[in-house]
CSV table of C-alpha atoms and ligand atoms in Angstrom, one decimal:
chain,number,residue,atom,x,y,z
A,1,UNK,CA,16.3,0.7,23.0
A,2,UNK,CA,16.5,-3.1,23.2
A,3,UNK,CA,14.8,-4.2,20.0
A,4,UNK,CA,14.8,-7.9,20.9
A,5,UNK,CA,13.2,-7.2,24.2
A,6,UNK,CA,10.5,-5.0,22.7
A,7,UNK,CA,9.7,-7.6,20.0
A,8,UNK,CA,9.6,-10.4,22.5
A,9,UNK,CA,7.2,-8.5,24.8
A,10,UNK,CA,5.0,-7.6,21.8
A,11,UNK,CA,5.1,-11.3,20.7
A,12,UNK,CA,3.9,-12.5,24.1
A,13,UNK,CA,1.1,-10.0,24.1
A,14,UNK,CA,0.1,-10.8,20.5
A,15,UNK,CA,1.2,-14.4,19.8
A,16,UNK,CA,1.4,-15.5,16.2
A,17,UNK,CA,0.9,-12.0,14.7
A,18,UNK,CA,3.9,-12.6,12.4
A,19,UNK,CA,3.3,-9.8,9.8
A,20,UNK,CA,2.8,-7.2,12.5
A,21,UNK,CA,6.0,-8.2,14.3
A,22,UNK,CA,7.9,-8.3,11.0
A,23,UNK,CA,6.9,-4.7,10.2
A,24,UNK,CA,7.7,-3.4,13.7
A,25,UNK,CA,11.1,-5.1,13.8
A,26,UNK,CA,12.0,-3.6,10.4
A,27,UNK,CA,11.2,-0.1,11.7
A,28,UNK,CA,12.9,-0.5,15.1
A,29,UNK,CA,16.1,-1.9,13.6
A,30,UNK,CA,16.5,1.1,11.3
A,31,UNK,CA,15.6,3.8,13.9
A,32,UNK,CA,17.5,2.3,16.9
A,33,UNK,CA,20.6,4.6,16.5
A,34,UNK,CA,18.5,7.8,16.0
A,35,UNK,CA,16.3,6.9,18.9
A,36,UNK,CA,19.2,6.3,21.2
A,37,UNK,CA,20.7,9.7,20.2
A,38,UNK,CA,17.5,11.3,21.5
A,39,UNK,CA,17.1,10.2,25.2
A,40,UNK,CA,14.0,12.4,25.6
A,41,UNK,CA,12.2,9.9,23.3
A,42,UNK,CA,12.8,7.1,25.7
A,43,UNK,CA,11.8,9.2,28.8
A,44,UNK,CA,8.5,9.9,27.0
A,45,UNK,CA,8.1,6.2,26.3
A,46,UNK,CA,7.8,6.9,22.6
A,47,UNK,CA,8.5,3.4,21.3
A,48,UNK,CA,6.3,1.6,23.9
A,49,UNK,CA,3.5,3.9,23.0
A,50,UNK,CA,4.0,3.7,19.2
A,51,UNK,CA,4.0,-0.1,18.7
A,52,UNK,CA,0.5,-0.6,20.1
A,53,UNK,CA,-2.5,0.7,18.2
A,54,UNK,CA,-4.6,3.4,19.8
A,55,UNK,CA,-7.8,1.5,19.1
A,56,UNK,CA,-8.9,-1.8,17.5
A,57,UNK,CA,-12.5,-2.2,16.4
A,58,UNK,CA,-14.0,-5.6,15.4
A,59,UNK,CA,-17.5,-6.1,14.3
A,60,UNK,CA,-19.8,-8.7,12.8
A,61,UNK,CA,-20.9,-8.2,9.2
A,62,UNK,CA,-24.0,-10.3,8.4
A,63,UNK,CA,-25.1,-10.2,4.8
A,64,UNK,CA,-27.3,-12.2,2.3
A,65,UNK,CA,-26.2,-13.6,-1.0
A,66,UNK,CA,-28.3,-13.6,-4.2
A,67,UNK,CA,-29.9,-17.0,-3.2
A,68,UNK,CA,-30.9,-15.7,0.2
A,69,UNK,CA,-28.3,-17.5,2.2
A,70,UNK,CA,-26.9,-15.6,5.2
A,71,UNK,CA,-23.2,-15.2,5.6
A,72,UNK,CA,-21.2,-13.6,8.5
A,73,UNK,CA,-17.8,-12.0,8.0
A,74,UNK,CA,-15.6,-10.1,10.4
A,75,UNK,CA,-15.1,-6.4,9.9
A,76,UNK,CA,-12.0,-4.5,11.4
A,77,UNK,CA,-10.7,-1.0,11.8
A,78,UNK,CA,-7.3,-0.5,13.4
A,79,UNK,CA,-6.7,3.2,14.4
A,80,UNK,CA,-3.0,3.1,15.1
A,81,UNK,CA,-1.9,6.7,15.6
A,82,UNK,CA,-3.5,10.1,15.0
A,83,UNK,CA,-0.7,12.3,16.4
A,84,UNK,CA,0.0,14.1,13.1
A,85,UNK,CA,-3.6,14.1,11.6
A,86,UNK,CA,-6.9,12.2,11.5
A,87,UNK,CA,-6.5,8.4,11.2
A,88,UNK,CA,-6.1,7.5,7.5
A,89,UNK,CA,-5.6,4.3,5.5
A,90,UNK,CA,-7.3,1.8,3.3
A,91,UNK,CA,-9.8,-1.0,3.6
A,92,UNK,CA,-8.8,-4.5,2.4
A,93,UNK,CA,-11.4,-7.2,1.4
A,94,UNK,CA,-9.5,-10.5,1.1
A,95,UNK,CA,-10.0,-13.9,2.7
A,96,UNK,CA,-6.5,-13.7,4.2
A,97,UNK,CA,-7.4,-10.6,6.2
A,98,UNK,CA,-6.7,-10.9,10.0
A,99,UNK,CA,-5.6,-8.8,12.9
A,100,UNK,CA,-1.9,-9.4,12.2
A,101,UNK,CA,-2.1,-8.3,8.6
A,102,UNK,CA,-4.1,-5.2,9.4
A,103,UNK,CA,-1.9,-4.2,12.3
A,104,UNK,CA,1.2,-4.4,10.0
A,105,UNK,CA,-0.5,-2.3,7.4
A,106,UNK,CA,-1.8,0.3,9.9
A,107,UNK,CA,1.7,0.5,11.6
A,108,UNK,CA,3.4,1.0,8.2
A,109,UNK,CA,0.8,3.6,7.3
A,110,UNK,CA,1.8,5.9,10.2
A,111,UNK,CA,5.3,6.4,8.7
A,112,UNK,CA,4.1,6.4,5.1
A,113,UNK,CA,1.6,9.1,5.9
A,114,UNK,CA,4.2,11.1,7.8
A,115,UNK,CA,6.5,10.9,4.8
A,116,UNK,CA,3.9,12.5,2.5
A,117,UNK,CA,4.2,15.7,4.6
A,118,UNK,CA,0.4,15.9,4.8
A,119,UNK,CA,-1.6,15.8,8.1
A,120,UNK,CA,-2.7,12.2,8.2
A,121,UNK,CA,-2.3,9.6,11.0
A,122,UNK,CA,-2.1,5.8,10.4
A,123,UNK,CA,-5.0,3.3,10.2
A,124,UNK,CA,-6.2,0.3,8.2
A,125,UNK,CA,-9.2,-1.9,8.1
A,126,UNK,CA,-11.1,-4.4,6.1
A,127,UNK,CA,-12.7,-7.8,6.2
A,128,UNK,CA,-12.1,-11.5,5.5
A,129,UNK,CA,-14.9,-11.2,2.9
A,130,UNK,CA,-13.8,-12.7,-0.5
A,131,UNK,CA,-15.1,-10.5,-3.4
A,132,UNK,CA,-14.0,-13.1,-5.9
A,133,UNK,CA,-17.0,-14.5,-7.9
A,134,UNK,CA,-19.5,-12.2,-6.1
A,135,UNK,CA,-22.2,-10.4,-8.1
A,136,UNK,CA,-22.6,-6.6,-8.0
A,137,UNK,CA,-25.6,-6.8,-5.8
A,138,UNK,CA,-23.8,-9.1,-3.3
A,139,UNK,CA,-20.8,-6.7,-3.2
A,140,UNK,CA,-23.3,-3.8,-2.6
A,141,UNK,CA,-25.1,-5.7,0.2
A,142,UNK,CA,-21.8,-6.6,1.8
A,143,UNK,CA,-20.4,-3.0,1.6
A,144,UNK,CA,-23.7,-1.6,3.1
A,145,UNK,CA,-23.6,-4.1,6.0
A,146,UNK,CA,-19.8,-3.4,6.6
A,147,UNK,CA,-20.5,0.3,6.8
A,148,UNK,CA,-23.3,-0.2,9.3
A,149,UNK,CA,-20.7,-1.6,11.6
A,150,UNK,CA,-18.0,1.0,10.8
A,151,UNK,CA,-19.8,4.4,10.4
A,152,UNK,CA,-19.7,5.4,14.1
A,153,UNK,CA,-15.9,5.1,14.3
A,154,UNK,CA,-15.1,7.3,11.3
A,155,UNK,CA,-15.6,10.9,10.1
A,156,UNK,CA,-13.8,13.5,7.9
A,157,UNK,CA,-11.8,14.8,10.9
A,158,UNK,CA,-11.6,11.5,12.8
A,159,UNK,CA,-10.7,8.6,10.4
A,160,UNK,CA,-10.9,8.6,6.6
A,161,UNK,CA,-10.7,5.1,5.0
A,162,UNK,CA,-10.0,4.4,1.3
A,163,UNK,CA,-9.3,1.4,-1.0
A,164,UNK,CA,-6.8,-1.3,-0.9
A,165,UNK,CA,-6.8,-4.9,-2.1
A,166,UNK,CA,-10.4,-5.9,-3.2
A,167,UNK,CA,-11.7,-2.3,-2.5
A,168,UNK,CA,-11.8,0.0,-5.6
A,169,UNK,CA,-14.1,2.8,-6.8
A,170,UNK,CA,-17.2,0.5,-6.9
A,171,UNK,CA,-16.9,-0.6,-3.3
A,172,UNK,CA,-16.0,3.0,-2.1
A,173,UNK,CA,-19.3,4.1,-3.8
A,174,UNK,CA,-21.4,1.6,-1.9
A,175,UNK,CA,-19.6,2.3,1.4
A,176,UNK,CA,-20.0,6.0,0.9
A,177,UNK,CA,-23.7,5.6,0.1
A,178,UNK,CA,-24.4,3.8,3.4
A,179,UNK,CA,-22.3,6.3,5.4
A,180,UNK,CA,-24.3,9.2,3.9
A,181,UNK,CA,-27.6,7.5,4.7
A,182,UNK,CA,-26.6,6.8,8.3
A,183,UNK,CA,-25.3,10.3,9.0
A,184,UNK,CA,-27.3,12.4,6.6
A,185,UNK,CA,-24.0,14.1,5.7
A,186,UNK,CA,-22.2,14.4,2.4
A,187,UNK,CA,-18.6,14.8,3.6
A,188,UNK,CA,-15.1,13.6,2.6
A,189,UNK,CA,-15.3,10.6,4.9
A,190,UNK,CA,-13.8,8.3,2.4
A,191,UNK,CA,-11.2,8.9,-0.4
A,192,UNK,CA,-11.1,7.3,-3.8
A,193,UNK,CA,-14.6,8.6,-4.4
A,194,UNK,CA,-16.1,9.0,-7.9
A,195,UNK,CA,-15.4,12.3,-9.6
A,196,UNK,CA,-19.1,13.2,-9.6
A,197,UNK,CA,-19.4,13.0,-5.9
A,198,UNK,CA,-16.2,14.3,-4.3
A,199,UNK,CA,-13.4,12.3,-5.8
A,200,UNK,CA,-10.1,13.7,-7.0
A,201,UNK,CA,-8.7,13.4,-10.5
A,202,UNK,CA,-5.6,11.1,-10.6
A,203,UNK,CA,-6.4,9.2,-7.4
A,204,UNK,CA,-7.0,5.9,-9.3
A,205,UNK,CA,-3.6,6.2,-11.0
A,206,UNK,CA,-1.8,7.9,-8.1
A,207,UNK,CA,-0.2,4.8,-6.3
A,208,UNK,CA,1.3,3.4,-9.5
A,209,UNK,CA,2.3,6.9,-10.9
A,210,UNK,CA,3.9,7.8,-7.6
A,211,UNK,CA,5.8,4.5,-7.5
A,212,UNK,CA,7.2,5.2,-11.0
A,213,UNK,CA,8.0,8.8,-10.1
A,214,UNK,CA,9.9,7.5,-7.1
A,215,UNK,CA,11.8,4.9,-9.2
A,216,UNK,CA,12.7,7.6,-11.7
A,217,UNK,CA,14.2,9.7,-8.8
A,218,UNK,CA,16.3,6.7,-7.6
A,219,UNK,CA,17.6,6.1,-11.1
A,220,UNK,CA,18.3,9.8,-11.8
A,221,UNK,CA,20.4,9.9,-8.6
A,222,UNK,CA,22.7,7.4,-10.4
A,223,UNK,CA,22.5,9.3,-13.7
A,224,UNK,CA,20.1,6.8,-15.2
A,225,UNK,CA,16.4,6.8,-16.2
A,226,UNK,CA,13.4,4.5,-16.9
A,227,UNK,CA,13.6,5.0,-20.7
A,228,UNK,CA,14.4,1.8,-22.5
A,229,UNK,CA,14.3,-0.3,-19.3
A,230,UNK,CA,12.6,-3.7,-19.0
A,231,UNK,CA,10.4,-3.7,-15.9
A,232,UNK,CA,9.0,-6.8,-14.2
A,233,UNK,CA,5.7,-6.1,-12.4
A,234,UNK,CA,3.6,-8.5,-10.2
A,235,UNK,CA,-0.1,-8.2,-9.5
A,236,UNK,CA,-2.7,-7.0,-12.0
A,237,UNK,CA,-4.7,-4.7,-9.8
A,238,UNK,CA,-4.9,-0.9,-9.2
A,239,UNK,CA,-1.3,-0.4,-8.4
A,240,UNK,CA,0.1,-2.6,-11.2
A,241,UNK,CA,-2.2,-0.8,-13.7
A,242,UNK,CA,-0.9,2.6,-12.7
A,243,UNK,CA,2.7,1.5,-12.9
A,244,UNK,CA,2.2,0.0,-16.3
A,245,UNK,CA,0.6,3.2,-17.6
A,246,UNK,CA,3.4,5.5,-16.4
A,247,UNK,CA,6.3,3.2,-17.3
A,248,UNK,CA,5.0,3.0,-20.9
A,249,UNK,CA,4.6,6.8,-20.9
A,250,UNK,CA,8.2,7.3,-19.8
A,251,UNK,CA,9.5,4.9,-22.5
A,252,UNK,CA,10.1,1.8,-20.4
A,253,UNK,CA,8.7,-1.6,-21.1
A,254,UNK,CA,6.6,-3.6,-18.5
A,255,UNK,CA,7.2,-7.2,-19.5
A,256,UNK,CA,5.3,-9.1,-16.8
A,257,UNK,CA,2.1,-9.2,-14.8
A,258,UNK,CA,0.9,-11.8,-12.3
A,259,UNK,CA,-2.1,-13.2,-10.5
A,260,UNK,CA,-2.8,-16.0,-8.0
A,261,UNK,CA,-2.7,-18.4,-11.0
A,262,UNK,CA,0.8,-17.5,-12.3
A,263,UNK,CA,2.4,-14.8,-14.5
A,264,UNK,CA,2.3,-13.4,-18.0
A,265,UNK,CA,5.5,-12.7,-19.9
A,266,UNK,CA,5.0,-10.3,-22.8
A,267,UNK,CA,8.3,-9.5,-24.4
A,268,UNK,CA,6.8,-6.7,-26.6
A,269,UNK,CA,5.7,-4.9,-23.5
A,270,UNK,CA,2.4,-4.1,-21.9
A,271,UNK,CA,1.2,-0.9,-23.6
A,272,UNK,CA,-1.9,0.9,-24.8
A,273,UNK,CA,-4.9,-1.4,-25.2
A,274,UNK,CA,-3.1,-4.1,-23.2
A,275,UNK,CA,-3.1,-1.7,-20.2
A,276,UNK,CA,-6.9,-1.1,-20.6
A,277,UNK,CA,-7.3,-4.9,-20.9
A,278,UNK,CA,-5.8,-5.2,-17.4
A,279,UNK,CA,-8.9,-3.3,-16.0
A,280,UNK,CA,-11.1,-5.9,-17.8
A,281,UNK,CA,-9.2,-8.7,-16.2
A,282,UNK,CA,-9.4,-7.2,-12.8
A,283,UNK,CA,-13.2,-6.7,-13.0
A,284,UNK,CA,-13.8,-10.1,-14.6
A,285,UNK,CA,-14.6,-11.6,-11.2
A,286,UNK,CA,-12.3,-14.6,-12.0
A,287,UNK,CA,-9.2,-12.9,-10.7
A,288,UNK,CA,-6.7,-14.8,-12.9
A,289,UNK,CA,-4.2,-13.5,-15.5
A,290,UNK,CA,-4.1,-16.5,-17.9
A,291,UNK,CA,-6.7,-15.0,-20.3
A,292,UNK,CA,-4.1,-12.3,-21.3
A,293,UNK,CA,-2.1,-15.0,-23.1
A,294,UNK,CA,-5.2,-15.9,-25.3
A,295,UNK,CA,-5.9,-12.2,-26.0
A,296,UNK,CA,-2.4,-11.2,-27.0
A,297,UNK,CA,-0.4,-13.6,-29.3
A,298,UNK,CA,3.3,-13.4,-28.4
A,299,UNK,CA,2.7,-13.4,-24.7
A,300,UNK,CA,3.2,-16.5,-22.6
A,301,UNK,CA,1.5,-17.7,-19.4
A,302,UNK,CA,3.6,-19.5,-16.7
A,303,UNK,CA,1.4,-21.4,-14.3
A,304,UNK,CA,2.1,-21.2,-10.5
A,305,UNK,CA,5.3,-19.3,-11.1
A,306,UNK,CA,6.4,-15.8,-10.1
A,307,UNK,CA,7.7,-13.1,-12.5
A,308,UNK,CA,11.1,-12.7,-10.7
A,309,UNK,CA,12.8,-15.4,-12.9
A,310,UNK,CA,12.5,-13.2,-16.0
A,311,UNK,CA,15.6,-11.0,-16.8
A,312,UNK,CA,14.7,-7.4,-16.2
A,313,UNK,CA,16.4,-4.0,-15.2
A,314,UNK,CA,13.7,-3.0,-12.7
A,315,UNK,CA,11.3,-5.0,-10.5
A,316,UNK,CA,8.2,-3.4,-9.1
A,317,UNK,CA,6.2,-5.9,-7.0
A,318,UNK,CA,2.6,-4.7,-6.8
A,319,UNK,CA,0.5,-7.7,-5.4
A,320,UNK,CA,0.8,-8.4,-1.7
A,321,UNK,CA,3.0,-8.9,1.3
A,322,UNK,CA,5.9,-11.3,1.4
A,323,UNK,CA,5.5,-12.3,-2.3
A,324,UNK,CA,9.2,-11.9,-3.2
A,325,UNK,CA,11.6,-14.1,-1.1
A,326,UNK,CA,15.3,-14.5,-0.8
A,327,UNK,CA,15.5,-16.9,-3.7
A,328,UNK,CA,13.5,-14.6,-5.9
A,329,UNK,CA,15.9,-11.8,-4.9
A,330,UNK,CA,18.9,-13.8,-5.8
A,331,UNK,CA,17.5,-14.6,-9.2
A,332,UNK,CA,16.7,-10.9,-9.9
A,333,UNK,CA,20.2,-9.9,-8.9
A,334,UNK,CA,21.8,-12.7,-10.9
A,335,UNK,CA,19.8,-11.7,-14.0
A,336,UNK,CA,21.0,-8.1,-13.8
A,337,UNK,CA,18.2,-6.3,-12.1
A,338,UNK,CA,19.5,-2.9,-10.8
A,339,UNK,CA,16.5,-1.5,-9.0
A,340,UNK,CA,13.7,-2.9,-6.9
A,341,UNK,CA,10.8,-0.6,-5.8
A,342,UNK,CA,8.0,-1.9,-3.6
A,343,UNK,CA,4.7,-0.9,-5.1
A,344,UNK,CA,2.8,-3.2,-2.7
A,345,UNK,CA,3.1,-3.0,1.1
A,346,UNK,CA,6.0,-5.2,2.4
A,347,UNK,CA,6.1,-7.5,-0.7
A,348,UNK,CA,9.8,-8.4,-0.1
A,349,UNK,CA,10.7,-10.7,2.8
A,350,UNK,CA,13.6,-9.6,5.2
A,351,UNK,CA,15.8,-12.2,3.5
A,352,UNK,CA,15.1,-10.6,0.1
A,353,UNK,CA,15.9,-7.2,1.3
A,354,UNK,CA,19.2,-8.5,2.7
A,355,UNK,CA,20.1,-9.9,-0.7
A,356,UNK,CA,19.4,-6.5,-2.4
A,357,UNK,CA,21.3,-4.5,0.2
A,358,UNK,CA,24.3,-6.9,0.2
A,359,UNK,CA,24.6,-6.6,-3.5
A,360,UNK,CA,24.2,-2.8,-3.3
A,361,UNK,CA,21.4,-2.7,-5.9
A,362,UNK,CA,18.8,0.1,-5.5
A,363,UNK,CA,16.0,-1.0,-3.2
A,364,UNK,CA,13.2,1.1,-1.8
A,365,UNK,CA,10.4,0.1,0.6
A,366,UNK,CA,6.7,0.4,0.1
A,367,UNK,CA,6.1,3.1,2.6
A,368,UNK,CA,8.2,5.5,0.4
A,369,UNK,CA,7.5,4.1,-3.1
A,370,UNK,CA,3.7,3.7,-2.8
A,371,UNK,CA,3.0,6.8,-0.7
A,372,UNK,CA,1.6,8.6,-3.7
A,373,UNK,CA,-1.7,6.8,-3.3
A,374,UNK,CA,-2.4,8.0,0.2
A,375,UNK,CA,-0.8,11.4,-0.6
A,376,UNK,CA,-3.4,11.9,-3.3
A,377,UNK,CA,-6.0,10.8,-0.9
A,378,UNK,CA,-4.7,13.6,1.3
A,379,UNK,CA,-5.1,15.9,-1.7
A,380,UNK,CA,-8.7,14.7,-2.1
A,381,UNK,CA,-9.4,15.5,1.6
A,382,UNK,CA,-8.0,19.1,1.0
A,383,UNK,CA,-10.2,19.5,-2.1
A,384,UNK,CA,-13.3,18.3,-0.1
A,385,UNK,CA,-12.5,20.6,2.8
A,386,UNK,CA,-12.2,23.6,0.4
A,387,UNK,CA,-15.1,22.5,-1.7
A,388,UNK,CA,-13.0,22.9,-4.8
A,389,UNK,CA,-11.7,20.6,-7.5
A,390,UNK,CA,-8.2,20.8,-8.8
A,391,UNK,CA,-7.3,19.9,-12.4
A,392,UNK,CA,-5.5,16.7,-13.4
A,393,UNK,CA,-2.3,18.7,-14.0
A,394,UNK,CA,-2.5,20.4,-10.6
A,395,UNK,CA,-3.0,17.1,-8.8
A,396,UNK,CA,-0.3,15.3,-10.8
A,397,UNK,CA,2.2,18.1,-10.2
A,398,UNK,CA,1.6,18.1,-6.5
A,399,UNK,CA,2.0,14.3,-6.5
A,400,UNK,CA,5.3,14.5,-8.4
A,401,UNK,CA,6.5,17.1,-6.0
A,402,UNK,CA,5.6,15.0,-2.9
A,403,UNK,CA,7.4,11.9,-4.4
A,404,UNK,CA,10.5,14.0,-5.0
A,405,UNK,CA,10.5,15.3,-1.5
A,406,UNK,CA,10.1,11.8,-0.1
A,407,UNK,CA,13.0,10.7,-2.1
A,408,UNK,CA,15.1,13.6,-0.8
A,409,UNK,CA,14.2,12.7,2.8
A,410,UNK,CA,15.3,9.1,2.2
A,411,UNK,CA,18.6,10.3,0.8
A,412,UNK,CA,19.1,12.6,3.7
A,413,UNK,CA,18.6,10.0,6.4
A,414,UNK,CA,19.7,6.9,4.5
A,415,UNK,CA,23.0,7.7,2.8
A,416,UNK,CA,26.0,5.8,4.4
A,417,UNK,CA,29.7,6.7,4.4
A,418,UNK,CA,30.3,4.9,1.0
A,419,UNK,CA,27.5,6.9,-0.7
A,420,UNK,CA,25.1,3.9,-0.8
A,421,UNK,CA,21.5,4.9,0.0
A,422,UNK,CA,19.7,2.6,2.4
A,423,UNK,CA,16.2,3.7,1.5
A,424,UNK,CA,14.7,1.5,4.2
A,425,UNK,CA,16.6,3.3,6.9
A,426,UNK,CA,16.1,6.7,5.3
A,427,UNK,CA,12.3,6.2,5.0
A,428,UNK,CA,11.9,4.8,8.5
A,429,UNK,CA,14.0,7.5,10.2
A,430,UNK,CA,12.4,10.4,8.3
A,431,UNK,CA,8.8,9.1,8.9
A,432,UNK,CA,9.6,8.3,12.5
A,433,UNK,CA,11.2,11.6,13.5
A,434,UNK,CA,8.1,13.7,12.6
A,435,UNK,CA,5.8,11.3,14.5
A,436,UNK,CA,8.0,11.1,17.6
A,437,UNK,CA,8.5,14.8,17.8
A,438,UNK,CA,4.7,15.3,17.6
A,439,UNK,CA,4.3,12.7,20.4
A,440,UNK,CA,6.7,14.7,22.5
A,441,UNK,CA,5.0,18.0,21.8
A,442,UNK,CA,1.5,16.7,22.6
A,443,UNK,CA,2.5,14.9,25.8
A,444,UNK,CA,1.7,11.6,27.4
A,445,UNK,CA,-1.8,10.8,26.1
B,1,NDP,P1,-6.0,-4.9,-6.1
B,1,NDP,O1,-7.1,-5.6,-5.4
B,1,NDP,O2,-6.4,-3.9,-7.1
B,1,NDP,O3,-5.0,-6.0,-6.7
B,1,NDP,C1,-4.2,-6.8,-5.8
B,1,NDP,C2,-3.5,-7.9,-6.6
B,1,NDP,O4,-2.7,-8.7,-5.8
B,1,NDP,C3,-4.4,-8.8,-7.3
B,1,NDP,O5,-3.8,-9.2,-8.5
B,1,NDP,C4,-4.6,-9.9,-6.3
B,1,NDP,O6,-5.2,-11.1,-6.8
B,1,NDP,C5,-3.3,-10.1,-5.8
B,1,NDP,N1,-3.3,-10.6,-4.4
B,1,NDP,C6,-3.9,-10.2,-3.4
B,1,NDP,N2,-3.7,-11.0,-2.3
B,1,NDP,C7,-2.9,-12.0,-2.7
B,1,NDP,C8,-2.3,-13.1,-2.1
B,1,NDP,N3,-2.5,-13.4,-0.8
B,1,NDP,N4,-1.5,-13.9,-2.9
B,1,NDP,C9,-1.2,-13.6,-4.2
B,1,NDP,N5,-1.8,-12.5,-4.8
B,1,NDP,C10,-2.6,-11.7,-4.1
B,1,NDP,O7,-5.1,-4.2,-5.0
B,1,NDP,P2,-4.2,-3.0,-5.1
B,1,NDP,O8,-3.5,-2.9,-6.5
B,1,NDP,O9,-4.9,-1.8,-4.6
B,1,NDP,O10,-3.1,-3.3,-4.0
B,1,NDP,C11,-1.9,-4.1,-4.3
B,1,NDP,C12,-0.9,-3.8,-3.2
B,1,NDP,O11,-0.6,-2.4,-3.2
B,1,NDP,C13,-1.3,-4.2,-1.8
B,1,NDP,O12,-0.1,-4.5,-1.1
B,1,NDP,C14,-1.8,-2.8,-1.3
B,1,NDP,O13,-1.7,-2.8,0.2
B,1,NDP,C15,-0.8,-1.9,-1.9
B,1,NDP,N6,-1.2,-0.5,-2.0
B,1,NDP,C16,-2.4,-0.1,-2.6
B,1,NDP,C17,-2.7,1.2,-2.7
B,1,NDP,C18,-3.9,1.7,-3.4
B,1,NDP,O14,-4.0,3.0,-3.5
B,1,NDP,N7,-4.7,0.9,-3.9
B,1,NDP,C19,-1.8,2.3,-2.1
B,1,NDP,C20,-0.6,1.8,-1.5
B,1,NDP,C21,-0.3,0.4,-1.5
B,1,NDP,P3,-6.2,-11.9,-5.8
B,1,NDP,O15,-7.2,-10.9,-5.2
B,1,NDP,O16,-6.9,-12.9,-6.7
B,1,NDP,O17,-5.4,-12.6,-4.7
B,2,2IT,O1,-1.7,1.3,1.6
B,2,2IT,C1,-2.1,2.4,1.3
B,2,2IT,O2,-1.4,3.4,1.4
B,2,2IT,C2,-3.5,2.5,0.7
B,2,2IT,N1,-4.1,1.5,0.5
B,2,2IT,C3,-4.0,3.8,0.4
B,2,2IT,C4,-4.6,4.4,1.6
B,2,2IT,C5,-5.4,5.7,1.4
B,2,2IT,O3,-5.9,6.2,2.4
B,2,2IT,O4,-5.5,6.2,0.3
């Protein structure tokens, strides 16, 4: 495989899609050796076929605001690969959404879903709609209009969307309502549903909990644990909230949160009512973290700055792609950080990853660390298909088991001669092999 050639061909076909090319390059660089050891992959054109999505849907989403003004957004769904199961992945509502971002996310999702060991293919979708400052009725009208464009392309055995940035339980409710009306069917077509109408216990917490379970595994491998550790977290959304809850439960201390306005430093730790307050902040419609510093004396707000300048033992970036660059990585390492686990999708730039790996600190990629979210979505699909509900304990123990297995796979494929575990390589090879073998088994389609 010639990685540069594949990337330059992809670039000429999709000029300017930088996030998509960044994600593809990272995977190809890590699987190159394994790929070349299996010549039948090349003769089946596995890489050529895998780097292009199966299908890309784009649709117009016209909707009316509370004053009666008409707006038009673009809706997308990228169905990247369904070789190991129905297309599966979240929907993102954020003004930055474009084809490049959704293709990177859908591509990553193929390998993440493969790592979960459940039967799910890779997909992603969303819209450039900005939920910030919108009323509940505006959100409802937008979600209904969005689903009118999407419903024909999805189904419980075809493609099962879920939440991501800007899409939580409320939005999933409105989307599900319109799907049900269009099809007259009450099926598990979306995950992250409310408990009363088909949702799974633990799904809201699952991404953050899973990320902490994975971090715990990384530390345990070195004879260490989360107990007593200072943890820097970015974002203040669904993933950051789940991380804060589980870190506190395991005796660690989350000392930062961040939003588009800057970050909060709370030396005493973000615990108990402060964690609940995160939910209030998230739903306040203002989307800023500054009010936390008014609510809790002793905490400090740093405007237009990132949390990575604070001394910590563990860093878990949970906001968005490319939010932690090479300089941030240097400052974390210099301040004694021993472990970085990506809660968000691709939050660390390639330069940052290089810094972590050169300094041999623990670093694990989003497709392994945050896979607990989609894994629990998979558990929601199973419960829907069986028409049964598992208890909180049952779901949580399955989630823990899945995260431990993903960690073992990373160790199996990522350990080098010196004993250092390259989790990026491990996750990419383990995720890729299952998909590639399935593509071989099912032939050229
Ligand atoms: P939320 O919408 O709940 O929170 C996202 C947070 O990131 C908000 O604080 C948001 O603030 C901030 N953010 C979003 N875009 C940007 C940007 N361009 N620059 C700076 N800050 C930004 O989303 P989630 O917690 O669900 O998602 C966070 C990350 O985790 C994403 O990378 C997502 O893909 C990933 N993820 C989510 C899973 C889930 O189950 N929800 C599962 C696996 C991964 P603002 O909106 O104001 O910019
Ligand atoms: O990035 C992700 O894995 C998610 N946003 C969750 C996807 C899902 O289908 O639960």
